[in-house]
CSV table of C-alpha atoms in Angstrom, one decimal:
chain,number,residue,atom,x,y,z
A,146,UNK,CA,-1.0,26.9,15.9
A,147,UNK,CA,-0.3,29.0,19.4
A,148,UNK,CA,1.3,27.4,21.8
A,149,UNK,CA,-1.5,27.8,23.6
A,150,UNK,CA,-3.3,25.9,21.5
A,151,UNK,CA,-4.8,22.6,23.5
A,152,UNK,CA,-4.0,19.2,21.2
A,153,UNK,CA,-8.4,19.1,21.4
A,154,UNK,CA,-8.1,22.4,19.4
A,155,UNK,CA,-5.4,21.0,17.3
A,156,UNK,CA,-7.2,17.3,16.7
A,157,UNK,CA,-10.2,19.6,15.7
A,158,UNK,CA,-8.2,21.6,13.2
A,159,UNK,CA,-7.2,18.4,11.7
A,160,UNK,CA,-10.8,17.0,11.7
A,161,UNK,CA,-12.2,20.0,9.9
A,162,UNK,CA,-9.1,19.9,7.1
A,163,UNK,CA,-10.2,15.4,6.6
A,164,UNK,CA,-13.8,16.6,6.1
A,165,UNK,CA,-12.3,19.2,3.2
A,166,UNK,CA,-11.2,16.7,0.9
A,167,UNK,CA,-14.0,14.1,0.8
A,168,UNK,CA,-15.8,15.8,-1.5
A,169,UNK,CA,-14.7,14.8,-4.7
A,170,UNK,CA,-17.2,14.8,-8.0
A,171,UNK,CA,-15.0,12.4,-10.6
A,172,UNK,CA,-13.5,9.9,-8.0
A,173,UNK,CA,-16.4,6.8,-7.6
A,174,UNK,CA,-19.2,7.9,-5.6
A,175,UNK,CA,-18.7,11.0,-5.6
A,176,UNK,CA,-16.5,11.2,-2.1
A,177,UNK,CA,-13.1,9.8,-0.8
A,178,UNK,CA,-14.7,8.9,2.7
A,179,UNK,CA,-15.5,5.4,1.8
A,180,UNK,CA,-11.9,4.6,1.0
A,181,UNK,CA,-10.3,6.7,3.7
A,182,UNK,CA,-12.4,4.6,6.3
A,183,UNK,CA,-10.8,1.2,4.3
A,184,UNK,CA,-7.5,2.9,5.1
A,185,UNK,CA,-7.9,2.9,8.8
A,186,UNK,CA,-9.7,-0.6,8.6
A,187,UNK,CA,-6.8,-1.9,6.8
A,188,UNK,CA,-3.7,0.0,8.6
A,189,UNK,CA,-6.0,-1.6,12.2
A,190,UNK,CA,-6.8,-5.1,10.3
A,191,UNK,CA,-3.5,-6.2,10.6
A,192,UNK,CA,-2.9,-7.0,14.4
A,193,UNK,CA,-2.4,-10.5,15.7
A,194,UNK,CA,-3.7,-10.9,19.7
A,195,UNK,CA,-1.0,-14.1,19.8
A,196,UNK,CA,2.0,-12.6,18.8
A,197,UNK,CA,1.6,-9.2,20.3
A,198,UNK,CA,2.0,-7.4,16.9
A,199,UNK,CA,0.4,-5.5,13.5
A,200,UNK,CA,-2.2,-2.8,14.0
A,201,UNK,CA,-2.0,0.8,13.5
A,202,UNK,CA,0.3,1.8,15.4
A,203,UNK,CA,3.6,2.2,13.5
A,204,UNK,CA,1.3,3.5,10.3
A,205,UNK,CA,3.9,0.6,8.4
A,206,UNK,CA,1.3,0.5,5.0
A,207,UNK,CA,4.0,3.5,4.2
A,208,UNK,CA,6.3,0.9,3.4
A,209,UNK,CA,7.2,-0.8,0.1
A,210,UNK,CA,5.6,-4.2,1.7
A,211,UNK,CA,2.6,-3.3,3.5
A,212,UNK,CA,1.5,-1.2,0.3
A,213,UNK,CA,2.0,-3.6,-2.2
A,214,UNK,CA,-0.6,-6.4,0.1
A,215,UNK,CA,-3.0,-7.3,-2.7
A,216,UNK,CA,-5.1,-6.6,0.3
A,217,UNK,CA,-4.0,-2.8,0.2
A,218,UNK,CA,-5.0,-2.0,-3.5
A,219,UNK,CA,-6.4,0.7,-3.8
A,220,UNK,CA,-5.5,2.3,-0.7
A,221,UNK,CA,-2.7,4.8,-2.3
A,222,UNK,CA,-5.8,6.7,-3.3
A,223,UNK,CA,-6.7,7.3,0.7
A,224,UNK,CA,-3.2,7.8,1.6
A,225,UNK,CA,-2.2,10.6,-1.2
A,226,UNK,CA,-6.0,12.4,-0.3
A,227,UNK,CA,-5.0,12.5,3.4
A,228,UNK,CA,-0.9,13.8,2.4
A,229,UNK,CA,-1.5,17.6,2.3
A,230,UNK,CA,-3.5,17.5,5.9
A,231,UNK,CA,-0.1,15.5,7.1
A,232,UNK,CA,2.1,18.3,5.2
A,233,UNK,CA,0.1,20.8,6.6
A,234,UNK,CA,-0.2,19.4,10.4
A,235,UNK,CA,3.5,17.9,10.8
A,236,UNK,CA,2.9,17.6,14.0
A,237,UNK,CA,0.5,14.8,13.7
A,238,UNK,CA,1.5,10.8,13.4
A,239,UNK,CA,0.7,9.2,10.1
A,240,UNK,CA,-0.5,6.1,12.5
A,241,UNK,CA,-3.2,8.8,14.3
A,242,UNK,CA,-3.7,10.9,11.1
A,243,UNK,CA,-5.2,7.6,9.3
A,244,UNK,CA,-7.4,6.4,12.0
A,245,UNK,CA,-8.7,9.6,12.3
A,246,UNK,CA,-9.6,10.3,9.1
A,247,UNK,CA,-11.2,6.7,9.2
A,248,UNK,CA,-13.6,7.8,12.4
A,249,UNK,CA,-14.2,11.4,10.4
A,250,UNK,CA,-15.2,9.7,7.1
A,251,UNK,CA,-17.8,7.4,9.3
A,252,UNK,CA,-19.4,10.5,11.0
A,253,UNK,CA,-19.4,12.4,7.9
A,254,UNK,CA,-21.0,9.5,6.2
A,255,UNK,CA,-24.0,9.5,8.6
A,256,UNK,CA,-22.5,7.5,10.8
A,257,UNK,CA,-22.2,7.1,14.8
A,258,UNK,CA,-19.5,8.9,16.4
A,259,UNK,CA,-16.2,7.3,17.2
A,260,UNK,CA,-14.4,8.2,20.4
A,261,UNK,CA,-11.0,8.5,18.6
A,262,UNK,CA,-7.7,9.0,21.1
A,263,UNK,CA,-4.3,10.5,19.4
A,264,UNK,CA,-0.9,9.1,20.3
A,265,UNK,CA,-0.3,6.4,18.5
A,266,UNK,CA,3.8,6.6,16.9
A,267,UNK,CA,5.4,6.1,13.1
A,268,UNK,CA,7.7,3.2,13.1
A,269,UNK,CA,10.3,4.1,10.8
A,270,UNK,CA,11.8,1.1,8.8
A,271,UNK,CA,10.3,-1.8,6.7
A,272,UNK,CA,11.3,-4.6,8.5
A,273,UNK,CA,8.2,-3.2,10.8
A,274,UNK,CA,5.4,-4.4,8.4
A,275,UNK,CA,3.3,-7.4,9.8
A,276,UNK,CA,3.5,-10.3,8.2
A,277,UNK,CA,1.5,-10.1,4.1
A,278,UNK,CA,-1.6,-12.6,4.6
A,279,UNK,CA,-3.4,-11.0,8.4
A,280,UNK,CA,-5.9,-8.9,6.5
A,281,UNK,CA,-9.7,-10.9,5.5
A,282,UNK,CA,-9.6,-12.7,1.9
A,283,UNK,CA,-13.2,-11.6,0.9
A,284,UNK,CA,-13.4,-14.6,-1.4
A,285,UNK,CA,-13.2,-17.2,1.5
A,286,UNK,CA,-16.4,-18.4,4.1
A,287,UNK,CA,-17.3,-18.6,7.8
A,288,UNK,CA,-14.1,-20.5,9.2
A,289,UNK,CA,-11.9,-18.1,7.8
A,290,UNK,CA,-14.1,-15.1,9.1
A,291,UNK,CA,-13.5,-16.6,12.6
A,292,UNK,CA,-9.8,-17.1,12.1
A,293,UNK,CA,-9.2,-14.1,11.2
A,294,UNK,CA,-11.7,-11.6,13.1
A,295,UNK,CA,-12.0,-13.8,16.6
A,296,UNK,CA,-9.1,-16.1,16.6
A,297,UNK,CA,-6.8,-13.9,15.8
A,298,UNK,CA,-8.0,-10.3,16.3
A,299,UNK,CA,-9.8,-10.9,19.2
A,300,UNK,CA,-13.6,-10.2,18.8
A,301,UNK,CA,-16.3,-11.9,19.5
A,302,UNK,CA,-19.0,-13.1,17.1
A,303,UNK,CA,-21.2,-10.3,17.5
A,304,UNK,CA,-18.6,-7.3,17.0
A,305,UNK,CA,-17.5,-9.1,13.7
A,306,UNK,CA,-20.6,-9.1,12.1
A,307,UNK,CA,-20.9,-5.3,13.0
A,308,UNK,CA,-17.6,-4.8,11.6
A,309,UNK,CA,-18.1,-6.0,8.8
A,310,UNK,CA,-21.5,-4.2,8.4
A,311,UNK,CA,-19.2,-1.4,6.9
A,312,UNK,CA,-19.3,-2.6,3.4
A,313,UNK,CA,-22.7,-0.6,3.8
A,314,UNK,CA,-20.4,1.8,2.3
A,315,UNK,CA,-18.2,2.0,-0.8
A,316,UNK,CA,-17.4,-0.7,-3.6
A,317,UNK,CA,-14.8,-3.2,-5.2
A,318,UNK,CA,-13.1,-2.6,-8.0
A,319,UNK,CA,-12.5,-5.2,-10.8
A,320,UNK,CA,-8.8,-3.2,-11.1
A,321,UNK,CA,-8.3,-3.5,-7.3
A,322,UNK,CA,-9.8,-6.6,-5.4
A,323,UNK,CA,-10.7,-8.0,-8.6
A,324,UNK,CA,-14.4,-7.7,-7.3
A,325,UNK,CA,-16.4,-5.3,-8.6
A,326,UNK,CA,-19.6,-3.6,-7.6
A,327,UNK,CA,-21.3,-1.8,-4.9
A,328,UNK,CA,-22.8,-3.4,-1.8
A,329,UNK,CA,-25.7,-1.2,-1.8
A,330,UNK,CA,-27.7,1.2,-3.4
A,331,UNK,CA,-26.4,4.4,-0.9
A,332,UNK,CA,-22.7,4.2,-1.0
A,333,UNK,CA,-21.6,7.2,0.5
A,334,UNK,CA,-24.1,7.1,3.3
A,335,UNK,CA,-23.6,4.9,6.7
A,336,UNK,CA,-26.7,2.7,7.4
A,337,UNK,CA,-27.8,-0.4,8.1
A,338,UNK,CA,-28.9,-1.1,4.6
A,339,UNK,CA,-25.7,-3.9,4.1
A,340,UNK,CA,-27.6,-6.4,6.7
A,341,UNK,CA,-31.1,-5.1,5.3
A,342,UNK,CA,-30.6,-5.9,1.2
A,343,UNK,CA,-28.1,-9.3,2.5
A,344,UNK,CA,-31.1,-10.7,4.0
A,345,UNK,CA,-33.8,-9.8,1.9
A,346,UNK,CA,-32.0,-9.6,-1.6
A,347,UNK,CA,-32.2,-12.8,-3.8
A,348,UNK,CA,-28.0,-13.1,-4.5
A,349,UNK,CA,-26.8,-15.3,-7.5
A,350,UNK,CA,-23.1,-16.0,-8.2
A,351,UNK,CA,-22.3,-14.0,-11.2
A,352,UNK,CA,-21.2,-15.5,-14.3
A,353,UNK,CA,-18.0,-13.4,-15.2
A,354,UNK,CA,-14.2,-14.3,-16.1
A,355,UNK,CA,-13.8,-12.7,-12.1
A,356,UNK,CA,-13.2,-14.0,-8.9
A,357,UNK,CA,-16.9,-15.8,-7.2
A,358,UNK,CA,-18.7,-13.2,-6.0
A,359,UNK,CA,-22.6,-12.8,-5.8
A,360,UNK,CA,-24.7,-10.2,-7.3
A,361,UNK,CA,-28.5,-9.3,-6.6
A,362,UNK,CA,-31.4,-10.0,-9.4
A,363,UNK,CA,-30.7,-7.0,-11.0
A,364,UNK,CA,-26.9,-7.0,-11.3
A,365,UNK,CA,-26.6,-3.8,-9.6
A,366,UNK,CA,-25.5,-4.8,-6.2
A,367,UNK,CA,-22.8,-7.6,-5.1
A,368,UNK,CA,-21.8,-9.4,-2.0
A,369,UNK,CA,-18.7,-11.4,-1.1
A,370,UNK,CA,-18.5,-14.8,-0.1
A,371,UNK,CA,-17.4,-13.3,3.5
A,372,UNK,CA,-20.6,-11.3,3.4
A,373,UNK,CA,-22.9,-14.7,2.6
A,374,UNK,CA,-21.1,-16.2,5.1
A,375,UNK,CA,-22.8,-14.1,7.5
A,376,UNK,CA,-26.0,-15.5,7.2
A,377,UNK,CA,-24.8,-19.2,8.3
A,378,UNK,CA,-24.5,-19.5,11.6
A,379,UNK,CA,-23.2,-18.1,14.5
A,380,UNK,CA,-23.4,-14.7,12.6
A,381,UNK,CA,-27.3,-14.6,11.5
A,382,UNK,CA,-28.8,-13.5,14.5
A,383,UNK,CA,-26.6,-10.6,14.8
A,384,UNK,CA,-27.3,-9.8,11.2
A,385,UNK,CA,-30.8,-10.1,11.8
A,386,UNK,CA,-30.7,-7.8,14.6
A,387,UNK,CA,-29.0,-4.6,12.4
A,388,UNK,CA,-31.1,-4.8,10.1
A,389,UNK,CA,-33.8,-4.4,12.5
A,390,UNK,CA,-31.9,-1.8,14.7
A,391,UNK,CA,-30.2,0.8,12.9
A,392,UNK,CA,-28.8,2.4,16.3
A,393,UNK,CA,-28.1,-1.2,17.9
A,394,UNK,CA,-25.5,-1.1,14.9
A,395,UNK,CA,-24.3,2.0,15.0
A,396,UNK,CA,-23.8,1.5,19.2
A,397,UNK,CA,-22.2,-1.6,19.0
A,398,UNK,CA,-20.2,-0.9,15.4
A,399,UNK,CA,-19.0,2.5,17.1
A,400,UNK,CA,-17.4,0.1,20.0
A,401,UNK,CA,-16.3,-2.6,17.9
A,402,UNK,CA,-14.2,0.2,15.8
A,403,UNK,CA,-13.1,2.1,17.9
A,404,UNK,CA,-11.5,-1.5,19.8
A,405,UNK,CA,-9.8,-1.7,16.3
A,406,UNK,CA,-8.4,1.4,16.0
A,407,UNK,CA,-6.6,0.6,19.2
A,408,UNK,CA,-5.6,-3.2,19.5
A,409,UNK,CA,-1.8,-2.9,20.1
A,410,UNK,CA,-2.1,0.8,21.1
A,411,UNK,CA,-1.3,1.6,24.3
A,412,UNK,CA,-4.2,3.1,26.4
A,413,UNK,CA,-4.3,6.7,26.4
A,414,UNK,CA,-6.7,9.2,28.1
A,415,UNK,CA,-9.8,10.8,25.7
A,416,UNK,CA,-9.1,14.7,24.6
């Protein structure tokens, strides 16, 4: 890079090099986007609106205790695909690297796009990590859904459920979560279809030495207990409504994401 170079032609360099190493035949799916975009949910996740702390700025899930959440497994897979881009642009934060990469993998996916902003800073010592326990515990129900996502994070009811509406990408992993399965039938590809097959699919707990989950008639597909919890009320409506609307969810899940990507960050101009 010039000197001359503008950080829009820089951020742009970077964006080409994330979309490089989705692609990738042996690893799940077929692509890394899925679990790059948990990355920059996770690294975000982790903000608390009462005590002014957490989110992704700091990038702290570098850190022995952040990494080692039972939350975060899995998520060494995200950070080592993403290392070479950082080795490549030093220049860039870790913190604005991550969430990047999470906003490319949605767009590459099929998704809306995000209007990402740089600046965020690496914090440089453990004793930064947030507290071990902020991020959701997919085997819990509705009142922990409202702890954690409007309680504590600060959303209302209706950018929760689109939030969440990104499990209409990717999978558990027995080895990981302890869940297992995909959510639905396109994992690699951003829809609406989470809200379409939660509604309409007939889900059973599956019988399995595992942690509850639910799976469809078939076995093929599984929700979490957070996921049924979204047909109880006050969430239903609003799930109701995506699976209706595939660009009401990708408007208002656009907003809502790009509101996590910056809770705690301080408020920068677009490039």
């Amino acid at each position: 890079m010039s000197s001359t170079d503008t950080s829009a032609d820089k951020y742009a360099a970077v964006r080409e090099d994330i979309v490089k190493v989705f692609p990738k035949e042996d690893y799940d799916d077929g692509s890394f986007a899925p679990v790059v975009l948990r990355l920059a949910w996770h690294a975000s996740g982790t903000y608390d609106k009462n005590k002014k702390d957490g989110g992704s700025d700091g990038a702290t899930m570098r850190f022995k205790a952040e990494a080692e959440d039972g939350a975060n497994a899995g998520l060494e897979v995200a950070r080592q695909v993403l290392e070479p881009i950082k080795a490549k642009h030093a220049w860039i934060t870790y913190a604005d690297l991550w969430t990047l990469a999470g906003c490319v993998a949605i767009e590459h996916m099929g998704g809306p796009h995000i209007e990402w902003t740089g600046g965020r800073k690496d914090k440089n010592s453990e004793a930064d990590c947030p507290p071990i326990g902020r991020l959701p515990d997919g085997a819990l129900g509705k009142d922990h859904v409202l702890d954690v996502f409007v309680s504590r994070l600060g959303f209302t009811v209706q950018e929760t459920v689109a939030l969440i509406g990104a499990h209409t990408v990717g999978r558990c992993h027995a080895d990981r979560s302890g869940f297992d399965g995909p959510w639905t039938e396109t994992p690699t590809r951003f829809s609406n279809q989470f809200y379409k097959q939660l509604l309409h699919n007939t889900w059973v707990e599956k019988k399995w030495d595992g942690p509850r989950q639910f799976v469809d008639e078939d076995g093929d597909l599984m929700m979490l207990p957070t996921d049924m919890a979204l047909l109880e009320e006050p969430f239903r409506p609003y799930v109701e409504l995506y699976a209706k609307d595939k660009q009401k969810f990708f408007d208002d899940f656009a907003a809502a994401f790009l509101k996590l990507i910056e809770l705690g960050v301080q408020k920068r101009g677009k490039l």
